Amino acid sequence: MAALINVPTKAKRGEIIEIRTLTSHIMETGFRHAAAGDLVPRDIITSFTCRYNGSEVFRADLFPAIAANPYLSFFTVAKESGKFEFEWIGDNGYASTASASITVE
Amino acid sequence: MKFWRAIAVAALIAAAPVVLAGEIPPEMRRSGYSFMGPETRAMQDDDASNPGMLFVLDGQALWTKKSGSADKACVDCHGDARSSMKGVAVRYPAFDKTQGRPVTLDQRINLCRADHQQAKPLAYESRDLLALSAFVAHQSRGVPIAAGDDPQLRPFVELGRDLFNQREGQLNLACTNCHDDNFDRRLAGAPVTQGQPTGYPLYRLEWQTLGSLERRLRSCMTGVRAQAYDYGAPELVALELYLMSRARGLPIETPAVRP
């Protein structure tokens, strides 16, 4: 699925940087009924993780009350050049990944 | 005495701003963006936080994906969308000679699929159709709207204007009653806008997804408790055409974000 990642391409060592992520997902709550009256099954992202050169720097659990196309932003300290890896896991075996690289001077 | 009172009333009416009398003059036309709060504006302004951009990305992928029995992708005929599709969405709905009527951008995409790709049409409001039209319209971001210029479109613009001014539904309201006469006021806490279609298909937070101008028009009709026209109905296309010609000069914002 499409994802929009915003990580600064360059940062100074020790600088606090903001990371913003936006991903496509319907986030169907499981509480709604279709026109015929049957329940629409739950289909949400349940967990998000961000790894910075392999080590986890941020994790979030997501719940039915979170809007479609979840937007998450968080901060971390730029320690070294490398790669941020993002992973979204959800219902019905949903898994999606994205990555972004950073140069630390 | 009565006579003088009548003159006074007539003078008051004549002195009222011209906007009350009919169409909004060009310098007073405002996008729905200017009626939004700062948070929603910030969401639209930053492409990394604008959820509509997710659909534009999907549309970009579809642009180069082969489809139908002709095994052709959009890119095979149209090339790089950044140049070939710039300024296209600003003149839709446009007149189609073979159909003899105006077609919307969504209908044009499906006509292209039928004629050149020999592919099945995409359903109205389906993710793929919205993604493709968002991608095409996004290429015109910042270009002023210039729809309805074609003289062949005149009767259809007229039809759209008549529908815009026609009262309907159990609430007996016409579009013009809110969007010409009462914009900048509030309806149950929400600002009434001018109804300028500058950012379609747009991401509505209420919908939690991207939606077309037709979807927006249909929900307005349901709001006044009228029977909404079907997707693709000539009346909806005419309304869309009139709205686009009424918004002439305003820049395209696709994909816009609206509450």
Short mmCIF file of C-alpha atoms in Angstrom, two decimals:
data_model
loop_
_atom_site.label_atom_id
_atom_site.label_comp_id
_atom_site.label_asym_id
_atom_site.label_seq_id
_atom_site.Cartn_x
_atom_site.Cartn_y
_atom_site.Cartn_z
CA MET A 1 0.00 0.00 0.00
CA ALA A 2 1.05 3.56 -0.63
CA ALA A 3 2.82 5.30 2.25
CA LEU A 4 4.16 8.81 2.64
CA ILE A 5 7.25 9.11 4.83
CA ASN A 6 8.85 12.34 5.89
CA VAL A 7 12.35 11.99 7.37
CA PRO A 8 14.88 14.83 7.10
CA THR A 9 17.53 13.82 4.55
CA LYS A 10 20.28 15.50 6.58
CA ALA A 11 20.71 16.16 10.29
CA LYS A 12 23.45 17.14 12.77
CA ARG A 13 24.66 14.50 15.21
CA GLY A 14 22.56 14.61 18.37
CA GLU A 15 19.82 16.68 16.76
CA ILE A 16 16.19 15.87 17.61
CA ILE A 17 14.37 15.08 14.38
CA GLU A 18 10.69 14.66 13.62
CA ILE A 19 9.50 11.69 11.61
CA ARG A 20 6.07 11.75 10.01
CA THR A 21 4.33 8.77 8.43
CA LEU A 22 1.05 8.42 6.60
CA THR A 23 -0.22 5.15 5.19
CA SER A 24 -3.23 3.95 3.22
CA HIS A 25 -5.68 1.86 5.20
CA ILE A 26 -9.47 1.83 5.52
CA MET A 27 -9.38 1.19 9.30
CA GLU A 28 -12.83 -0.46 9.31
CA THR A 29 -13.90 -0.44 12.94
CA GLY A 30 -15.91 -3.67 13.06
CA PHE A 31 -18.79 -1.83 14.69
CA ARG A 32 -20.57 -0.68 11.55
CA HIS A 33 -23.42 -2.37 9.74
CA ALA A 34 -23.90 -2.59 5.99
CA ALA A 35 -27.18 -1.55 4.33
CA ALA A 36 -28.46 -5.15 4.60
CA GLY A 37 -27.88 -5.14 8.36
CA ASP A 38 -24.88 -7.45 8.59
CA LEU A 39 -21.80 -6.38 10.51
CA VAL A 40 -18.82 -5.17 8.47
CA PRO A 41 -15.88 -7.19 9.81
CA ARG A 42 -13.07 -5.37 11.56
CA ASP A 43 -10.09 -4.54 9.34
CA ILE A 44 -7.55 -2.29 11.01
CA ILE A 45 -3.82 -1.83 11.43
CA THR A 46 -2.96 -3.13 14.88
CA SER A 47 0.70 -2.24 15.23
CA PHE A 48 3.34 0.10 13.87
CA THR A 49 7.07 -0.07 14.44
CA CYS A 50 9.99 2.09 13.39
CA ARG A 51 13.56 0.76 13.41
CA TYR A 52 16.64 2.97 13.10
CA ASN A 53 19.55 0.94 11.76
CA GLY A 54 17.92 -2.19 13.12
CA SER A 55 17.05 -1.03 16.61
CA GLU A 56 13.49 -0.15 17.49
CA VAL A 57 12.97 3.56 18.28
CA PHE A 58 9.19 3.79 18.18
CA ARG A 59 6.24 1.43 18.45
CA ALA A 60 2.51 2.06 18.58
CA ASP A 61 -0.58 -0.08 18.97
CA LEU A 62 -3.56 1.05 16.91
CA PHE A 63 -7.22 0.57 17.77
CA PRO A 64 -10.60 0.74 16.01
CA ALA A 65 -11.19 4.38 16.97
CA ILE A 66 -8.23 5.55 14.88
CA ALA A 67 -9.19 7.25 11.61
CA ALA A 68 -8.61 5.82 8.14
CA ASN A 69 -5.16 6.39 6.62
CA PRO A 70 -3.37 6.69 9.99
CA TYR A 71 -0.91 9.54 10.37
CA LEU A 72 1.76 9.12 13.04
CA SER A 73 4.51 11.54 13.94
CA PHE A 74 7.23 11.11 16.54
CA PHE A 75 10.71 12.30 17.45
CA THR A 76 14.06 10.61 17.74
CA VAL A 77 17.70 11.63 18.09
CA ALA A 78 19.87 11.54 14.95
CA LYS A 79 22.83 9.38 16.01
CA GLU A 80 24.33 8.05 12.82
CA SER A 81 23.74 7.89 9.09
CA GLY A 82 21.59 5.03 8.02
CA LYS A 83 18.14 3.77 7.39
CA PHE A 84 14.74 4.04 9.03
CA GLU A 85 12.48 1.07 8.46
CA PHE A 86 8.76 1.26 9.03
CA GLU A 87 6.33 -1.60 9.38
CA TRP A 88 2.56 -1.66 9.67
CA ILE A 89 0.85 -4.90 10.71
CA GLY A 90 -2.89 -5.46 10.79
CA ASP A 91 -5.93 -7.71 10.54
CA ASN A 92 -6.27 -10.37 7.84
CA GLY A 93 -2.51 -10.77 7.57
CA TYR A 94 -1.98 -7.16 6.51
CA ALA A 95 1.68 -6.15 6.40
CA SER A 96 3.25 -3.14 4.75
CA THR A 97 6.76 -1.72 4.90
CA ALA A 98 8.58 1.43 3.90
CA SER A 99 12.01 2.90 4.48
CA ALA A 100 13.88 6.19 4.35
CA SER A 101 17.54 7.07 4.73
CA ILE A 102 19.25 9.87 6.62
CA THR A 103 22.73 11.39 6.50
CA VAL A 104 24.07 12.49 9.88
CA GLU A 105 26.98 14.92 9.86
CA MET B 1 -46.75 57.64 2.70
CA LYS B 2 -46.94 54.07 1.40
CA PHE B 3 -45.44 55.28 -1.84
CA TRP B 4 -42.35 56.73 -0.09
CA ARG B 5 -41.92 53.60 1.97
CA ALA B 6 -41.93 51.53 -1.22
CA ILE B 7 -39.22 53.77 -2.66
CA ALA B 8 -37.14 53.46 0.52
CA VAL B 9 -37.40 49.67 0.38
CA ALA B 10 -36.46 49.66 -3.31
CA ALA B 11 -33.46 51.88 -2.57
CA LEU B 12 -32.32 49.55 0.22
CA ILE B 13 -32.55 46.54 -2.09
CA ALA B 14 -30.62 48.37 -4.81
CA ALA B 15 -27.89 49.36 -2.34
CA ALA B 16 -27.40 45.78 -1.11
CA PRO B 17 -24.24 44.04 -2.40
CA VAL B 18 -24.58 42.67 -5.91
CA VAL B 19 -23.68 39.18 -4.68
CA LEU B 20 -27.19 38.86 -3.32
CA ALA B 21 -28.58 39.35 -6.79
CA GLY B 22 -26.83 36.45 -8.50
CA GLU B 23 -23.45 35.06 -9.35
CA ILE B 24 -20.43 35.79 -7.15
CA PRO B 25 -18.15 38.29 -8.95
CA PRO B 26 -14.63 36.96 -9.79
CA GLU B 27 -12.79 39.04 -7.16
CA MET B 28 -15.07 37.70 -4.43
CA ARG B 29 -14.76 34.02 -5.37
CA ARG B 30 -13.15 32.02 -2.60
CA SER B 31 -12.08 28.43 -2.38
CA GLY B 32 -13.47 26.28 0.42
CA TYR B 33 -9.90 26.36 1.74
CA SER B 34 -10.43 29.89 3.05
CA PHE B 35 -13.38 28.72 5.15
CA MET B 36 -11.40 25.99 6.94
CA GLY B 37 -9.66 26.05 10.28
CA PRO B 38 -5.85 26.30 10.55
CA GLU B 39 -5.39 22.58 11.35
CA THR B 40 -7.22 21.40 8.24
CA ARG B 41 -5.37 23.96 6.12
CA ALA B 42 -2.05 22.70 7.47
CA MET B 43 -3.09 19.16 6.60
CA GLN B 44 -3.78 20.12 2.99
CA ASP B 45 -0.66 22.27 2.62
CA ASP B 46 1.80 19.56 3.63
CA ASP B 47 1.96 16.80 1.03
CA ALA B 48 3.38 14.46 3.67
CA SER B 49 0.27 14.82 5.82
CA ASN B 50 -2.37 15.20 3.09
CA PRO B 51 -4.07 11.78 2.83
CA GLY B 52 -5.23 12.66 -0.69
CA MET B 53 -1.60 12.29 -1.78
CA LEU B 54 -1.86 8.56 -1.05
CA PHE B 55 -4.44 8.33 -3.82
CA VAL B 56 -2.27 10.44 -6.13
CA LEU B 57 0.56 7.94 -5.55
CA ASP B 58 -1.83 5.07 -6.39
CA GLY B 59 -2.92 6.94 -9.53
CA GLN B 60 0.70 7.39 -10.56
CA ALA B 61 1.19 3.62 -10.35
CA LEU B 62 -2.02 3.00 -12.36
CA TRP B 63 -0.88 5.48 -15.03
CA THR B 64 1.91 3.11 -16.07
CA LYS B 65 0.03 -0.15 -15.47
CA LYS B 66 -1.15 -1.97 -18.59
CA SER B 67 -4.86 -2.73 -18.60
CA GLY B 68 -7.51 -4.25 -20.88
CA SER B 69 -7.23 -6.50 -23.94
CA ALA B 70 -5.32 -3.82 -25.91
CA ASP B 71 -2.56 -4.27 -23.31
CA LYS B 72 -1.93 -0.54 -23.10
CA ALA B 73 -1.27 1.79 -20.18
CA CYS B 74 -2.24 5.47 -20.02
CA VAL B 75 1.43 6.35 -20.39
CA ASP B 76 1.66 4.56 -23.77
CA CYS B 77 -0.56 7.19 -25.42
CA HIS B 78 -0.26 10.19 -23.10
CA GLY B 79 3.40 9.98 -22.08
CA ASP B 80 4.61 11.84 -19.04
CA ALA B 81 1.54 13.06 -17.17
CA ARG B 82 3.47 15.98 -15.66
CA SER B 83 3.45 17.70 -19.06
CA SER B 84 0.62 15.99 -20.97
CA MET B 85 -2.00 16.29 -18.18
CA LYS B 86 -1.09 19.76 -16.93
CA GLY B 87 -4.08 22.06 -17.40
CA VAL B 88 -6.40 19.24 -18.50
CA ALA B 89 -8.59 18.98 -15.40
CA VAL B 90 -9.26 22.75 -15.38
CA ARG B 91 -11.46 22.48 -18.49
CA TYR B 92 -13.54 19.47 -17.42
CA PRO B 93 -16.42 18.62 -17.79
CA ALA B 94 -15.56 19.06 -21.48
CA PHE B 95 -17.65 18.51 -24.61
CA ASP B 96 -17.26 15.14 -26.26
CA LYS B 97 -18.12 15.17 -29.97
CA THR B 98 -19.00 11.49 -30.34
CA GLN B 99 -21.22 11.55 -27.26
CA GLY B 100 -22.69 14.95 -28.14
CA ARG B 101 -22.65 15.97 -24.48
CA PRO B 102 -20.21 17.08 -21.78
CA VAL B 103 -18.25 14.36 -19.98
CA THR B 104 -16.57 14.57 -16.59
CA LEU B 105 -12.94 13.64 -16.02
CA ASP B 106 -14.06 10.32 -14.51
CA GLN B 107 -16.19 9.60 -17.58
CA ARG B 108 -13.33 10.59 -19.86
CA ILE B 109 -11.05 8.08 -18.10
CA ASN B 110 -13.65 5.36 -18.63
CA LEU B 111 -14.18 6.37 -22.29
CA CYS B 112 -10.41 6.14 -22.75
CA ARG B 113 -10.44 2.71 -21.12
CA ALA B 114 -13.24 1.53 -23.44
CA ASP B 115 -11.93 3.05 -26.69
CA HIS B 116 -8.18 2.66 -26.36
CA GLN B 117 -7.48 0.05 -23.72
CA GLN B 118 -10.51 -2.15 -24.38
CA ALA B 119 -10.85 -2.44 -20.64
CA LYS B 120 -13.90 -2.61 -18.41
CA PRO B 121 -15.07 0.74 -17.04
CA LEU B 122 -14.13 1.53 -13.45
CA ALA B 123 -17.07 1.96 -11.09
CA TYR B 124 -17.91 5.48 -9.90
CA GLU B 125 -16.21 6.22 -6.55
CA SER B 126 -14.03 3.13 -6.86
CA ARG B 127 -10.53 3.52 -5.50
CA ASP B 128 -8.87 3.12 -8.90
CA LEU B 129 -11.06 5.69 -10.66
CA LEU B 130 -10.60 8.22 -7.86
CA ALA B 131 -6.86 7.57 -7.80
CA LEU B 132 -6.52 8.09 -11.56
CA SER B 133 -8.61 11.26 -11.63
CA ALA B 134 -6.78 12.59 -8.55
CA PHE B 135 -3.46 11.91 -10.27
CA VAL B 136 -4.58 13.64 -13.48
CA ALA B 137 -6.13 16.62 -11.68
CA HIS B 138 -3.08 16.93 -9.40
CA GLN B 139 -0.99 17.78 -12.50
CA SER B 140 -3.08 20.98 -12.79
CA ARG B 141 -2.50 22.12 -9.21
CA GLY B 142 -2.27 25.91 -9.25
CA VAL B 143 -3.72 26.26 -12.77
CA PRO B 144 -6.84 28.50 -12.87
CA ILE B 145 -10.15 26.81 -13.69
CA ALA B 146 -11.28 27.52 -17.27
CA ALA B 147 -14.24 25.22 -17.85
CA GLY B 148 -17.32 25.95 -19.93
CA ASP B 149 -15.66 28.09 -22.61
CA ASP B 150 -16.65 25.81 -25.49
CA PRO B 151 -19.74 27.34 -27.22
CA GLN B 152 -21.13 23.81 -27.68
CA LEU B 153 -21.37 23.61 -23.89
CA ARG B 154 -23.64 26.64 -23.55
CA PRO B 155 -26.99 24.77 -23.30
CA PHE B 156 -25.47 22.43 -20.69
CA VAL B 157 -24.12 25.31 -18.60
CA GLU B 158 -27.60 26.86 -18.79
CA LEU B 159 -29.16 23.59 -17.61
CA GLY B 160 -26.68 23.47 -14.74
CA ARG B 161 -27.47 27.05 -13.76
CA ASP B 162 -31.21 26.30 -13.80
CA LEU B 163 -30.67 23.27 -11.55
CA PHE B 164 -28.47 25.35 -9.25
CA ASN B 165 -31.29 27.88 -8.85
CA GLN B 166 -34.11 25.35 -8.62
CA ARG B 167 -35.55 24.64 -5.20
CA GLU B 168 -35.87 20.95 -4.39
CA GLY B 169 -36.41 18.44 -1.61
CA GLN B 170 -38.53 18.52 1.52
CA LEU B 171 -36.51 21.48 2.80
CA ASN B 172 -37.29 23.26 -0.48
CA LEU B 173 -33.83 24.75 -0.90
CA ALA B 174 -31.80 25.51 -4.01
CA CYS B 175 -27.99 25.43 -4.09
CA THR B 176 -28.02 29.20 -4.56
CA ASN B 177 -29.89 29.78 -1.27
CA CYS B 178 -26.84 28.69 0.71
CA HIS B 179 -23.86 29.03 -1.60
CA ASP B 180 -24.63 32.42 -3.20
CA ASP B 181 -26.80 34.10 -0.58
CA ASN B 182 -25.46 32.83 2.73
CA PHE B 183 -21.82 31.90 2.43
CA ASP B 184 -19.64 33.04 5.34
CA ARG B 185 -22.53 32.30 7.68
CA ARG B 186 -22.89 29.10 9.63
CA LEU B 187 -25.13 26.08 9.34
CA ALA B 188 -25.20 24.22 12.66
CA GLY B 189 -21.68 25.37 13.51
CA ALA B 190 -20.18 24.52 10.13
CA PRO B 191 -19.27 27.38 7.79
CA VAL B 192 -21.36 27.66 4.64
CA THR B 193 -18.92 27.93 1.73
CA GLN B 194 -19.36 29.26 -1.78
CA GLY B 195 -19.37 25.73 -3.14
CA GLN B 196 -16.42 26.26 -5.46
CA PRO B 197 -15.19 22.89 -6.79
CA THR B 198 -11.46 23.68 -6.67
CA GLY B 199 -9.99 20.54 -5.17
CA TYR B 200 -11.87 17.50 -6.49
CA PRO B 201 -11.47 14.65 -6.08
CA LEU B 202 -10.81 15.68 -2.48
CA TYR B 203 -10.24 14.04 0.85
CA ARG B 204 -13.14 14.68 3.20
CA LEU B 205 -12.43 13.93 6.82
CA GLU B 206 -16.10 13.07 7.28
CA TRP B 207 -15.87 10.46 4.52
CA GLN B 208 -12.49 9.16 5.67
CA THR B 209 -11.62 8.82 2.00
CA LEU B 210 -11.31 10.61 -1.31
CA GLY B 211 -14.55 11.48 -3.07
CA SER B 212 -15.72 13.07 -6.31
CA LEU B 213 -17.69 16.26 -6.83
CA GLU B 214 -20.67 14.05 -7.73
CA ARG B 215 -20.53 12.41 -4.32
CA ARG B 216 -20.45 15.86 -2.71
CA LEU B 217 -23.42 17.03 -4.79
CA ARG B 218 -25.38 13.90 -3.96
CA SER B 219 -24.81 14.35 -0.24
CA CYS B 220 -25.97 17.98 -0.49
CA MET B 221 -29.14 16.74 -2.21
CA THR B 222 -29.71 14.17 0.51
CA GLY B 223 -29.15 17.01 2.98
CA VAL B 224 -32.10 18.99 1.62
CA ARG B 225 -34.02 15.71 1.54
CA ALA B 226 -34.27 15.51 -2.22
CA GLN B 227 -33.86 12.40 -4.36
CA ALA B 228 -30.21 12.52 -5.48
CA TYR B 229 -29.39 11.96 -9.16
CA ASP B 230 -27.50 8.79 -10.04
CA TYR B 231 -23.75 8.95 -10.63
CA GLY B 232 -23.09 10.06 -14.18
CA ALA B 233 -26.64 11.41 -14.68
CA PRO B 234 -26.78 14.26 -17.23
CA GLU B 235 -28.18 16.58 -14.53
CA LEU B 236 -25.21 15.96 -12.23
CA VAL B 237 -22.76 16.52 -15.09
CA ALA B 238 -24.54 19.76 -15.99
CA LEU B 239 -24.39 20.92 -12.37
CA GLU B 240 -20.73 20.03 -12.23
CA LEU B 241 -20.12 21.97 -15.44
CA TYR B 242 -21.97 25.02 -14.14
CA LEU B 243 -20.05 24.89 -10.84
CA MET B 244 -16.74 24.71 -12.67
CA SER B 245 -17.65 27.65 -14.93
CA ARG B 246 -18.85 29.54 -11.83
CA ALA B 247 -15.41 28.95 -10.24
CA ARG B 248 -13.53 30.28 -13.27
CA GLY B 249 -10.17 31.75 -12.33
CA LEU B 250 -9.74 29.92 -9.03
CA PRO B 251 -6.67 27.66 -8.96
CA ILE B 252 -6.99 23.86 -8.76
CA GLU B 253 -5.93 22.41 -5.37
CA THR B 254 -6.34 18.68 -6.02
CA PRO B 255 -6.15 16.75 -3.77
CA ALA B 256 -7.78 19.19 -1.35
CA VAL B 257 -8.66 18.32 2.25
CA ARG B 258 -12.05 19.37 3.59
CA PRO B 259 -13.71 18.78 6.95
#
